[in-house]
Coordinates of C-alpha atoms in Angstrom, one line a residue:
Chain A
M1 CA -12.1 -24.3 -15.2
T2 CA -15.7 -24.4 -16.4
L3 CA -18.3 -23.0 -14.0
D4 CA -20.9 -25.1 -12.4
T5 CA -24.4 -24.6 -13.6
S6 CA -25.3 -23.2 -10.2
Y7 CA -23.2 -20.1 -11.0
L8 CA -26.0 -18.8 -13.1
E9 CA -28.7 -19.4 -10.5
Y10 CA -29.6 -16.4 -8.3
P11 CA -31.6 -17.6 -5.3
W12 CA -31.9 -14.0 -3.9
R13 CA -32.8 -12.3 -7.1
Q14 CA -36.0 -10.6 -5.9
R15 CA -37.5 -7.3 -5.0
G16 CA -35.4 -5.6 -2.3
M17 CA -32.2 -6.7 -0.7
D18 CA -30.4 -10.0 -0.9
H19 CA -30.7 -10.5 2.8
E20 CA -33.3 -9.9 5.6
H21 CA -31.4 -7.3 7.7
Y22 CA -33.1 -4.2 6.4
P23 CA -35.5 -3.2 3.7
Y24 CA -34.5 -1.0 0.8
S25 CA -35.0 2.7 1.7
I26 CA -34.2 5.9 -0.2
M27 CA -32.7 8.4 2.3
H28 CA -33.9 11.4 0.3
Q29 CA -37.5 10.3 0.5
R30 CA -37.7 9.7 4.3
T31 CA -39.6 11.8 6.8
P32 CA -37.3 14.6 7.6
I33 CA -35.3 14.3 10.9
V34 CA -35.3 17.2 13.3
W35 CA -32.2 17.4 15.6
P36 CA -32.2 18.9 19.1
D37 CA -31.6 22.6 19.6
A38 CA -32.6 23.3 16.0
K39 CA -29.3 22.1 14.7
R40 CA -29.5 21.1 11.0
L41 CA -26.3 19.2 10.8
L42 CA -24.8 17.1 13.6
I43 CA -21.1 16.3 13.4
W44 CA -20.4 13.0 15.1
P45 CA -16.8 12.7 16.2
V46 CA -15.7 9.1 17.0
V47 CA -12.2 8.8 18.3
S48 CA -10.7 5.3 18.2
L49 CA -8.7 4.3 21.3
E50 CA -6.7 1.3 20.3
Y51 CA -4.2 -1.0 22.0
F52 CA -1.9 -3.0 19.6
P53 CA -0.2 -5.9 21.3
M54 CA 3.3 -6.3 19.9
V55 CA 2.5 -9.9 19.0
P56 CA -0.3 -9.8 16.3
A57 CA -2.7 -12.8 16.5
D58 CA -3.7 -12.5 12.8
L59 CA -7.0 -14.3 13.7
P60 CA -9.0 -13.9 11.6
F61 CA -7.0 -11.0 10.1
R62 CA -4.4 -8.4 11.1
A63 CA -6.1 -5.1 12.0
P64 CA -5.2 -1.9 10.1
G65 CA -2.4 -0.1 11.9
H66 CA -1.0 -3.3 13.4
M67 CA 2.6 -4.4 13.5
Q68 CA 4.6 -4.6 10.3
T69 CA 8.2 -5.6 10.9
A70 CA 9.7 -8.8 12.3
Y71 CA 9.5 -9.1 16.1
P72 CA 10.1 -6.8 18.0
D73 CA 8.3 -4.1 16.1
Y74 CA 9.1 -1.3 18.5
R75 CA 8.5 1.2 15.7
H76 CA 4.8 0.5 15.3
Y77 CA 4.1 -0.6 18.8
T78 CA 5.4 2.7 20.2
A79 CA 4.0 4.9 17.4
R80 CA 0.5 3.5 18.2
E81 CA 1.2 4.1 22.0
Y82 CA 1.9 7.7 21.1
G83 CA -1.8 8.0 20.3
T84 CA -2.9 6.9 23.7
R85 CA -0.3 8.9 25.6
I86 CA -0.2 12.2 23.6
G87 CA -2.5 12.2 20.6
I88 CA -5.7 11.5 22.5
F89 CA -5.2 14.5 24.7
R90 CA -4.6 16.8 21.7
L91 CA -7.9 15.6 20.2
L92 CA -9.8 15.9 23.5
G93 CA -8.3 19.4 23.9
A94 CA -9.5 20.4 20.4
F95 CA -13.0 19.3 21.4
E96 CA -12.8 21.0 24.8
K97 CA -12.0 24.3 23.1
V98 CA -15.3 24.3 21.4
G99 CA -17.1 22.7 24.4
T100 CA -18.2 19.5 22.6
K101 CA -18.6 15.9 23.8
V102 CA -17.6 13.0 21.5
S103 CA -17.8 9.3 21.2
V104 CA -14.6 7.3 22.0
A105 CA -14.5 3.8 20.5
T106 CA -12.4 2.1 23.1
N107 CA -10.6 -1.3 23.2
S108 CA -11.4 -2.8 26.6
A109 CA -7.6 -3.3 27.0
I110 CA -7.3 0.5 27.3
A111 CA -9.6 0.3 30.4
E112 CA -7.5 -2.4 31.9
R113 CA -4.1 -0.8 31.1
Y114 CA -4.9 2.9 31.4
P115 CA -7.9 3.3 33.8
E116 CA -7.0 7.0 34.5
L117 CA -7.6 7.7 30.8
I118 CA -11.1 6.2 30.9
C119 CA -11.9 8.1 34.1
E120 CA -10.9 11.4 32.5
I121 CA -12.9 10.7 29.3
M122 CA -16.0 9.7 31.4
A123 CA -15.6 12.7 33.7
A124 CA -15.5 15.1 30.7
G125 CA -18.9 13.7 29.6
H126 CA -17.7 11.8 26.5
E127 CA -19.3 8.5 25.5
I128 CA -17.4 5.2 25.5
V129 CA -18.3 3.0 22.5
A130 CA -17.1 -0.6 22.9
H131 CA -14.4 -1.4 20.3
S132 CA -13.5 -5.0 20.9
T133 CA -10.9 -6.1 23.4
D134 CA -7.6 -5.0 21.8
M135 CA -6.4 -4.8 18.2
N136 CA -6.1 -8.6 18.1
G137 CA -9.8 -8.8 18.7
A138 CA -10.9 -8.8 15.1
I139 CA -14.1 -10.5 13.9
A140 CA -14.9 -12.2 10.6
S141 CA -16.8 -15.3 9.4
G142 CA -14.9 -18.4 10.2
M143 CA -14.8 -17.7 14.0
E144 CA -16.7 -20.0 16.2
E145 CA -19.9 -18.2 17.4
A146 CA -19.1 -19.0 21.0
D147 CA -15.6 -17.4 20.7
E148 CA -17.1 -14.3 19.1
R149 CA -19.7 -14.0 21.8
A150 CA -17.1 -14.4 24.5
L151 CA -15.0 -11.7 22.8
I152 CA -17.8 -9.2 22.6
L153 CA -19.1 -10.0 26.1
S154 CA -15.6 -9.5 27.5
S155 CA -15.2 -6.1 25.9
L156 CA -18.7 -4.9 27.1
D157 CA -18.1 -6.2 30.6
I158 CA -14.7 -4.8 31.1
L159 CA -15.8 -1.4 29.8
E160 CA -18.9 -1.4 31.9
K161 CA -16.8 -2.0 35.0
A162 CA -14.4 0.7 34.1
C163 CA -17.0 3.3 33.1
G164 CA -19.7 2.5 35.6
I165 CA -22.2 2.1 32.7
R166 CA -22.5 -0.4 29.9
P167 CA -21.5 1.0 26.5
R168 CA -24.6 1.4 24.3
G169 CA -22.6 1.4 21.1
W170 CA -20.2 -1.0 19.3
L171 CA -17.6 -0.5 16.6
S172 CA -15.9 -3.6 15.2
I173 CA -12.2 -3.6 14.3
A174 CA -12.1 -2.5 10.6
R175 CA -15.9 -2.6 10.8
S176 CA -15.5 -6.3 10.1
Q177 CA -18.4 -8.5 11.1
S178 CA -19.3 -12.2 10.8
F179 CA -22.9 -13.2 9.9
N180 CA -23.4 -13.6 13.7
T181 CA -22.1 -10.2 14.9
A182 CA -25.2 -8.1 14.8
K183 CA -27.2 -10.9 16.4
I184 CA -24.7 -11.3 19.3
L185 CA -24.6 -7.6 19.9
T186 CA -28.4 -7.5 20.1
E187 CA -28.4 -10.5 22.5
L188 CA -25.8 -8.8 24.7
G189 CA -27.8 -5.6 24.9
A190 CA -25.8 -3.3 22.6
E191 CA -28.2 -0.6 21.3
Y192 CA -26.3 0.5 18.2
M193 CA -23.4 -0.5 16.0
C194 CA -21.4 1.7 13.6
D195 CA -20.0 -0.9 11.1
W196 CA -22.4 -0.6 8.1
V197 CA -21.6 2.4 5.9
N198 CA -24.5 2.2 3.5
D199 CA -26.5 5.2 4.8
E200 CA -26.0 8.7 6.2
L201 CA -28.7 8.4 8.9
P202 CA -29.4 5.7 11.5
Y203 CA -31.6 2.8 10.5
T204 CA -33.0 -0.4 12.0
F205 CA -31.1 -3.6 11.4
Q206 CA -32.9 -6.9 12.0
T207 CA -31.3 -9.9 13.5
K208 CA -32.6 -13.3 14.7
A209 CA -32.3 -11.9 18.2
G210 CA -34.3 -8.7 17.5
A211 CA -33.4 -5.3 16.2
I212 CA -30.4 -3.1 16.7
T213 CA -29.8 0.4 15.2
N214 CA -26.9 0.9 12.8
I215 CA -25.4 4.4 12.9
P216 CA -23.2 4.6 9.8
L217 CA -19.7 5.8 10.5
N218 CA -18.5 6.8 7.1
H219 CA -15.1 5.1 6.5
E220 CA -14.3 7.3 3.6
L221 CA -14.4 10.4 5.7
S222 CA -12.0 8.9 8.3
D223 CA -8.5 10.3 9.0
R224 CA -7.2 6.8 8.4
Q225 CA -8.6 6.6 4.9
I226 CA -7.8 10.2 3.8
I227 CA -4.5 10.7 5.4
N228 CA -3.0 7.2 5.8
V229 CA -4.5 5.2 3.0
Q230 CA -4.9 8.0 0.4
Q231 CA -1.9 9.9 1.6
Q232 CA -3.5 13.3 1.5
S233 CA -2.5 16.2 3.7
V234 CA -4.4 17.3 6.8
D235 CA -5.3 20.5 4.9
S236 CA -6.9 18.4 2.2
Y237 CA -8.7 16.4 4.9
A238 CA -10.0 19.6 6.5
Q239 CA -11.2 20.9 3.1
Q240 CA -13.0 17.6 2.4
M241 CA -14.8 17.8 5.7
L242 CA -15.8 21.4 5.1
D243 CA -17.0 20.5 1.6
A244 CA -19.0 17.6 3.1
A245 CA -20.5 19.9 5.7
D246 CA -21.5 22.5 3.1
W247 CA -23.1 19.9 0.9
L248 CA -25.1 18.3 3.8
L249 CA -26.2 21.7 5.1
G250 CA -27.5 22.4 1.6
E251 CA -29.5 19.1 1.7
T252 CA -31.0 20.0 5.1
K253 CA -32.9 22.9 3.5
S254 CA -35.1 20.4 1.6
H255 CA -34.6 17.1 3.4
G256 CA -34.4 17.6 7.1
G257 CA -31.5 16.9 9.5
R258 CA -28.3 15.4 8.3
M259 CA -25.3 14.0 10.2
L260 CA -21.6 13.9 9.3
P261 CA -19.4 11.3 11.0
M262 CA -15.8 12.2 11.8
H263 CA -13.8 9.1 12.6
L264 CA -10.4 10.0 14.1
T265 CA -7.3 8.1 15.2
P266 CA -5.1 9.7 17.9
Y267 CA -1.8 8.5 16.4
I268 CA -2.9 9.9 13.0
M269 CA -4.6 13.2 13.7
G270 CA -3.0 13.9 17.1
L271 CA 0.4 14.7 15.7
P272 CA 1.9 18.1 16.3
Y273 CA 2.0 19.1 12.7
R274 CA -1.6 18.1 12.1
I275 CA -3.5 19.1 15.2
S276 CA -3.6 22.8 14.5
A277 CA -5.2 22.4 11.2
F278 CA -7.7 20.0 12.9
E279 CA -8.4 22.6 15.6
N280 CA -9.1 25.2 12.9
L281 CA -11.5 22.8 11.2
I282 CA -13.4 22.2 14.4
A283 CA -13.5 25.9 15.2
Q284 CA -14.8 26.7 11.7
L285 CA -17.5 24.0 12.0
A286 CA -18.5 25.1 15.5
A287 CA -18.8 28.7 14.5
Q288 CA -21.7 27.9 12.2
Q289 CA -25.0 28.2 14.0
D290 CA -26.7 25.4 12.1
I291 CA -24.0 22.9 13.0
G292 CA -23.9 21.0 16.2
F293 CA -21.8 18.2 17.6
A294 CA -23.2 15.1 19.1
R295 CA -22.2 11.8 20.7
G296 CA -23.6 8.6 19.1
E297 CA -26.0 8.0 21.9
E298 CA -27.5 11.5 21.4
I299 CA -28.0 10.8 17.8
L300 CA -29.5 7.4 18.6
D301 CA -32.0 8.9 21.2
S302 CA -33.1 11.7 19.0
W303 CA -33.5 9.5 16.0
Q304 CA -35.4 6.8 17.9
T305 CA -38.0 9.3 19.3
Q306 CA -38.8 10.3 15.7
Q307 CA -39.4 6.8 14.4
Chain B
M1 CA -11.8 -23.1 -22.9
S2 CA -11.7 -24.5 -26.5
E3 CA -10.2 -21.3 -28.0
Q4 CA -6.4 -20.9 -28.1
Q5 CA -5.0 -17.9 -26.3
Q6 CA -3.7 -15.2 -28.7
S7 CA -1.0 -12.7 -28.0
D8 CA -2.7 -10.2 -30.5
P9 CA -6.5 -10.4 -30.2
G10 CA -6.8 -8.9 -33.7
L11 CA -9.6 -6.6 -32.6
Y12 CA -8.7 -3.7 -35.0
D13 CA -6.0 -2.4 -37.4
Y14 CA -3.5 0.1 -36.1
L15 CA -4.5 3.7 -36.9
S16 CA -2.1 6.5 -36.0
Y17 CA -3.6 9.6 -34.4
R18 CA -2.2 11.8 -37.2
N19 CA -4.1 12.3 -40.5
R20 CA -7.3 10.6 -39.5
P21 CA -10.6 11.2 -41.3
K22 CA -12.3 14.2 -39.7
I23 CA -15.1 13.5 -37.4
T24 CA -17.4 16.4 -36.7
W25 CA -20.0 16.0 -34.0
P26 CA -23.5 17.4 -34.4
G27 CA -23.6 21.2 -34.2
G28 CA -19.9 21.4 -35.0
K29 CA -19.0 20.3 -31.5
T30 CA -15.4 19.0 -31.0
C31 CA -15.8 16.6 -28.1
A32 CA -18.6 14.2 -27.5
V33 CA -19.1 13.9 -23.7
W34 CA -21.0 11.1 -22.2
V35 CA -21.5 10.2 -18.5
A36 CA -21.6 6.6 -17.6
P37 CA -23.1 6.0 -14.1
N38 CA -22.5 2.4 -13.0
L39 CA -25.8 1.4 -11.4
E40 CA -24.9 -1.8 -9.7
F41 CA -25.9 -4.5 -7.3
Y42 CA -23.4 -6.4 -5.4
E43 CA -24.3 -9.6 -3.5
L44 CA -23.7 -10.0 0.2
D45 CA -22.9 -13.7 -0.2
P46 CA -22.4 -14.5 -3.9
A47 CA -21.6 -17.9 -5.4
V48 CA -17.9 -18.5 -5.8
N49 CA -16.1 -18.1 -9.1
P50 CA -12.8 -20.1 -8.9
H51 CA -11.1 -17.5 -11.1
R52 CA -11.7 -14.4 -9.0
K53 CA -12.9 -13.7 -5.5
S54 CA -16.0 -11.5 -5.2
W55 CA -14.9 -9.9 -2.0
P56 CA -11.4 -9.5 -0.4
K57 CA -12.8 -10.5 3.0
P58 CA -14.8 -13.5 4.0
H59 CA -18.5 -12.9 3.5
P60 CA -20.0 -10.7 4.7
D61 CA -17.5 -8.1 3.6
V62 CA -19.4 -5.4 5.6
V63 CA -17.5 -2.4 4.4
G64 CA -17.3 -3.6 0.8
Y65 CA -20.9 -4.5 0.5
S66 CA -22.4 -1.6 2.5
H67 CA -20.2 1.0 0.8
R68 CA -21.7 -0.1 -2.5
D69 CA -25.2 -0.3 -1.1
H70 CA -24.8 3.4 -0.3
A71 CA -25.3 4.0 -4.0
N72 CA -28.9 2.8 -4.1
R73 CA -30.0 4.2 -0.8
V74 CA -28.3 7.6 -0.9
S75 CA -25.8 8.6 -3.5
H76 CA -27.5 7.7 -6.7
W77 CA -30.2 10.2 -5.9
R78 CA -27.6 12.9 -5.3
M79 CA -25.6 12.2 -8.4
A80 CA -28.6 11.8 -10.7
E81 CA -30.2 15.1 -9.5
M82 CA -26.9 16.9 -10.2
M83 CA -26.5 15.4 -13.7
T84 CA -30.1 16.4 -14.6
K85 CA -29.6 19.9 -13.2
H86 CA -26.7 20.5 -15.6
G87 CA -28.2 18.8 -18.6
F88 CA -26.1 15.6 -18.6
P89 CA -28.0 12.4 -19.5
G90 CA -26.6 9.1 -18.3
S91 CA -25.6 6.0 -20.3
V92 CA -26.0 3.5 -17.6
S93 CA -23.7 0.6 -17.0
L94 CA -26.3 -1.6 -15.4
S95 CA -26.1 -4.7 -13.2
V96 CA -29.3 -5.9 -14.7
A97 CA -30.4 -7.7 -11.5
L98 CA -30.9 -4.2 -10.1
C99 CA -34.1 -4.1 -12.2
D100 CA -35.4 -6.9 -9.9
H101 CA -33.9 -5.7 -6.6
I102 CA -34.2 -2.0 -6.7
P103 CA -36.5 -1.0 -9.6
E104 CA -36.8 2.5 -8.0
V105 CA -33.3 3.3 -9.1
V106 CA -33.8 1.9 -12.6
Q107 CA -37.1 3.7 -13.1
D108 CA -35.6 6.9 -11.9
A109 CA -32.8 6.6 -14.5
N110 CA -35.3 5.7 -17.2
Q111 CA -37.6 8.6 -16.4
R112 CA -34.6 10.9 -16.7
G113 CA -34.2 9.7 -20.3
W114 CA -31.0 7.7 -19.7
E115 CA -29.9 4.9 -21.8
F116 CA -29.0 1.4 -20.5
F117 CA -26.3 -1.1 -21.4
S118 CA -25.5 -4.3 -19.6
H119 CA -22.8 -4.6 -17.0
G120 CA -23.7 -8.2 -16.4
I121 CA -26.2 -9.7 -14.0
Y122 CA -24.5 -8.7 -10.7
N123 CA -21.1 -7.1 -10.3
T124 CA -20.3 -10.1 -8.1
R125 CA -20.7 -12.6 -10.9
Y126 CA -17.9 -12.9 -13.3
S127 CA -17.6 -14.2 -16.9
Y128 CA -14.3 -16.0 -16.3
G129 CA -14.8 -19.7 -16.8
M130 CA -18.2 -19.5 -18.6
D131 CA -18.8 -21.7 -21.5
E132 CA -20.6 -20.4 -24.6
A133 CA -24.0 -21.4 -23.4
Q134 CA -23.5 -19.7 -20.1
E135 CA -22.3 -16.6 -21.7
R136 CA -25.2 -16.6 -24.1
A137 CA -27.5 -17.0 -21.1
I138 CA -26.2 -13.8 -19.4
I139 CA -26.5 -11.8 -22.7
E140 CA -30.1 -13.0 -23.2
D141 CA -30.9 -12.4 -19.6
S142 CA -29.5 -8.8 -19.9
I143 CA -31.5 -8.1 -23.1
A144 CA -34.8 -9.5 -21.7
T145 CA -34.5 -8.0 -18.2
V146 CA -33.7 -4.5 -19.3
E147 CA -36.4 -4.6 -21.9
R148 CA -39.0 -5.8 -19.4
A149 CA -38.0 -3.1 -16.8
T150 CA -37.5 -0.1 -19.1
G151 CA -38.8 -0.8 -22.5
Q152 CA -35.3 -0.2 -23.9
R153 CA -33.3 -2.7 -25.9
I154 CA -29.7 -2.6 -24.7
R155 CA -27.2 -1.6 -27.3
G156 CA -24.0 -1.9 -25.4
W157 CA -21.9 -4.0 -23.0
L158 CA -19.4 -3.4 -20.3
A159 CA -18.3 -6.8 -19.0
P160 CA -19.4 -7.6 -15.4
A161 CA -16.5 -6.3 -13.2
L162 CA -14.5 -6.1 -16.5
T163 CA -14.4 -10.0 -16.7
H164 CA -14.2 -11.2 -20.3
T165 CA -13.9 -14.3 -22.3
P166 CA -12.4 -14.4 -25.9
R167 CA -16.0 -15.0 -27.1
T168 CA -17.7 -12.0 -25.5
L169 CA -17.2 -9.4 -28.2
G170 CA -18.3 -11.7 -31.0
L171 CA -21.3 -12.9 -29.1
I172 CA -22.6 -9.4 -28.2
A173 CA -22.3 -8.4 -31.9
E174 CA -24.2 -11.5 -32.9
Y175 CA -27.0 -10.5 -30.6
G176 CA -27.2 -7.1 -32.3
L177 CA -25.5 -5.0 -29.7
D178 CA -23.8 -2.0 -31.2
Y179 CA -21.0 -1.0 -28.8
T180 CA -18.5 -2.3 -26.3
C181 CA -17.1 -0.2 -23.4
D182 CA -14.3 -2.6 -22.7
L183 CA -11.5 -1.4 -25.0
Y184 CA -9.2 1.5 -24.1
H185 CA -7.0 2.0 -27.1
D186 CA -8.3 5.3 -28.4
D187 CA -10.0 8.7 -27.8
Q188 CA -12.3 8.1 -30.8
P189 CA -14.7 5.3 -31.6
T190 CA -13.3 2.2 -33.5
D191 CA -15.1 -0.4 -35.5
I192 CA -14.1 -3.8 -34.0
R193 CA -13.5 -6.9 -36.1
V194 CA -16.3 -9.4 -35.4
K195 CA -17.6 -12.5 -37.3
S196 CA -21.2 -11.3 -37.5
G197 CA -23.0 -8.0 -36.8
E198 CA -21.3 -4.7 -36.3
L199 CA -19.5 -3.7 -33.2
T200 CA -18.0 -0.3 -32.3
A201 CA -15.7 0.3 -29.4
I202 CA -16.7 3.6 -27.7
P203 CA -14.1 5.3 -25.5
Y204 CA -15.1 4.6 -21.9
S205 CA -12.3 5.3 -19.4
L206 CA -10.4 3.7 -16.6
E207 CA -8.0 6.6 -16.3
V208 CA -10.6 9.2 -15.4
N209 CA -13.0 6.6 -13.9
D210 CA -13.9 7.8 -10.4
H211 CA -12.8 4.5 -9.0
Y212 CA -9.3 5.0 -10.5
G213 CA -9.2 8.6 -9.4
F214 CA -10.0 7.9 -5.8
F215 CA -8.5 4.5 -5.2
I216 CA -5.7 4.0 -7.7
Y217 CA -4.4 7.5 -7.9
N218 CA -5.7 8.5 -4.4
M219 CA -7.0 11.9 -5.5
S220 CA -8.8 14.2 -3.3
P221 CA -12.3 15.2 -4.5
R222 CA -11.0 18.6 -5.8
E223 CA -8.0 16.9 -7.6
Y224 CA -10.4 14.6 -9.3
A225 CA -12.6 17.4 -10.5
D226 CA -9.5 19.2 -11.8
T227 CA -8.4 16.1 -13.6
L228 CA -11.7 15.8 -15.4
I229 CA -11.6 19.5 -16.4
R230 CA -8.1 19.0 -17.8
Q231 CA -9.1 15.9 -19.6
Y232 CA -12.0 17.7 -21.2
D233 CA -10.1 20.8 -22.1
R234 CA -7.5 18.9 -24.0
L235 CA -9.9 16.6 -25.8
A236 CA -12.1 19.5 -26.8
D237 CA -8.9 21.3 -28.2
E238 CA -7.7 18.3 -30.1
G239 CA -11.3 17.5 -31.3
D240 CA -11.0 20.6 -33.6
K241 CA -9.0 18.4 -36.0
S242 CA -11.2 15.3 -35.6
G243 CA -13.9 14.9 -33.0
T244 CA -12.9 13.2 -29.8
V245 CA -14.9 11.4 -27.1
M246 CA -14.7 11.9 -23.4
C247 CA -16.5 9.5 -21.0
I248 CA -17.0 10.3 -17.4
P249 CA -17.5 6.8 -15.7
L250 CA -19.0 7.2 -12.3
H251 CA -20.0 5.1 -9.3
S252 CA -22.4 7.0 -7.2
Y253 CA -21.2 5.4 -4.0
L254 CA -17.9 7.2 -4.7
I255 CA -18.8 10.5 -6.5
G256 CA -22.0 10.9 -4.5
Q257 CA -20.3 11.0 -1.1
P258 CA -20.9 14.3 0.7
H259 CA -17.3 15.4 0.4
R260 CA -17.1 14.7 -3.4
I261 CA -20.4 15.7 -4.9
G262 CA -19.9 19.5 -4.4
P263 CA -16.4 19.6 -6.1
F264 CA -17.8 17.4 -8.9
E265 CA -20.4 20.0 -9.7
A266 CA -17.7 22.3 -11.0
V267 CA -16.9 19.8 -13.7
L268 CA -20.4 19.7 -15.1
E269 CA -20.6 23.5 -15.0
H270 CA -17.3 23.8 -16.8
I271 CA -18.2 21.3 -19.6
A272 CA -21.8 22.6 -20.0
G273 CA -20.6 26.2 -20.1
D274 CA -17.7 25.6 -22.6
G275 CA -19.7 25.4 -25.8
R276 CA -17.6 22.8 -27.5
A277 CA -19.1 19.7 -25.9
W278 CA -21.7 17.5 -27.5
I279 CA -23.3 16.3 -24.3
T280 CA -25.1 13.1 -25.2
K281 CA -25.5 9.4 -24.8
A282 CA -23.3 6.5 -25.9
G283 CA -25.7 5.2 -28.6
D284 CA -25.9 8.6 -30.2
I285 CA -22.1 8.8 -30.4
V286 CA -21.9 5.4 -32.0
D287 CA -24.7 6.4 -34.5
S288 CA -23.0 9.6 -35.5
F289 CA -19.6 7.9 -35.9
R290 CA -21.1 5.2 -38.1
E291 CA -22.9 7.7 -40.3
Q292 CA -19.7 9.7 -40.8
M293 CA -17.6 6.6 -41.5
A294 CA -20.1 5.0 -43.9

């Protein structure tokens, strides 16, 4: 099939990006960031709390980790539930041991189904980041804007009711957005999103409804990517996080504060044979004076005061 | 598509690895090592090519796009600095529209003394389905755009996202380009049969490409570094009989991630410290090969 002549036309071929959401910026040339308490590297743990309905909606796509067999897929339904019954407490325990507070990206269905879990997370001083409704709450272009707005609003409202405060942050399922998502989040008062992985520091993302901050949650450094997708061991995962922390600490000597996102999944990292290696990793990181841990909202607040 | 499909594209004659003419690289080195950073621009909402989707997800494919945008904002700068530190120039596989979008990256590479070849206009625009006039247009665009931005005349081609037509190799030779990076049949350069001009296939690599390492073979950063060191050691050994070529094809958004760049440094240290490597650029390898084969 011959291509239409328009295939060799490039309407966005111009200086800068091919969209209006953010200008081009070189991270290594920015004004150095200074984190609180003289920490040079902030680790940002984000634990995803997910509820997978046993009937996948597949609209607009099936979330990673969702059901795989013919109905009833007890195998995957219950293995994911293991994360919200057991795995999450192993992860929270690992963080308690070093006295750190984390972000928990939570499906609002968790708040409806397991309110005692939300109470415990909030009482411990962790942050709830809104993570859609349940794992059927995926977003992509093709959705009606009104449906997408209703989905996001429902997640924020339910979590606000359960937590007593409105979540300040948003993580989309599979970090998947439509062209409307950032605008809707801004309209609904979300202060930051975690979906765009193009940077290693927060940056301002413009929408037709105003600005929102994107705090990049590196997908490559997630337990899902390293352990589930790339099939590497938890020891290799730990080595990779330590190598990343070493490298970033090195950059802080000449370039100011850095952050290292650590995206975790309770049913992946919270297994008995993996959690000890993870606890060792956290302990090794926490033992370094230049390294701190932070919730997303702390990173947001610190970064915003320096802009 | 006027040309008939051929089961043997007739690019070159068979040449067994044994009893080849001896290639000796300058300074008596046994393995010519070149690093090929892919400096790319991917579009958020590209025009649709009916033969291949640009993104697996409906636009915007946020992770796909933003992962690659990490290259220009963050990881190019990390990767380039490390290459310079250890004395490795780049031979750049360039989405030439990067000259328009992000001239900072292109100028940085140019100032480091790197060489540029074309990797198409964008890595989200494919050659499949192009007629001859369209294909000539992207070659002419590539030559003019890179010359305007860097003062360099491109000498090579790596098809955009590895999308070819049966015409491509003949056309780039006709335009005076010297090398193609699209053929994977050998560890030494090969002269390719073309109607006009002269075209040499230089060994690029998919097997030790960082994309293959991390996403086809699912290697950890340290496994990938070890793979490159093994690849080099073997080619440097065998190059004693007749000089070999090792390419390290990189994408900064992969190799320049914070968990990968540290382990990768061991590779550059190993090769630079070995003494048998001719660390150079693609064009120099092609020139040396042609001089010896003349």
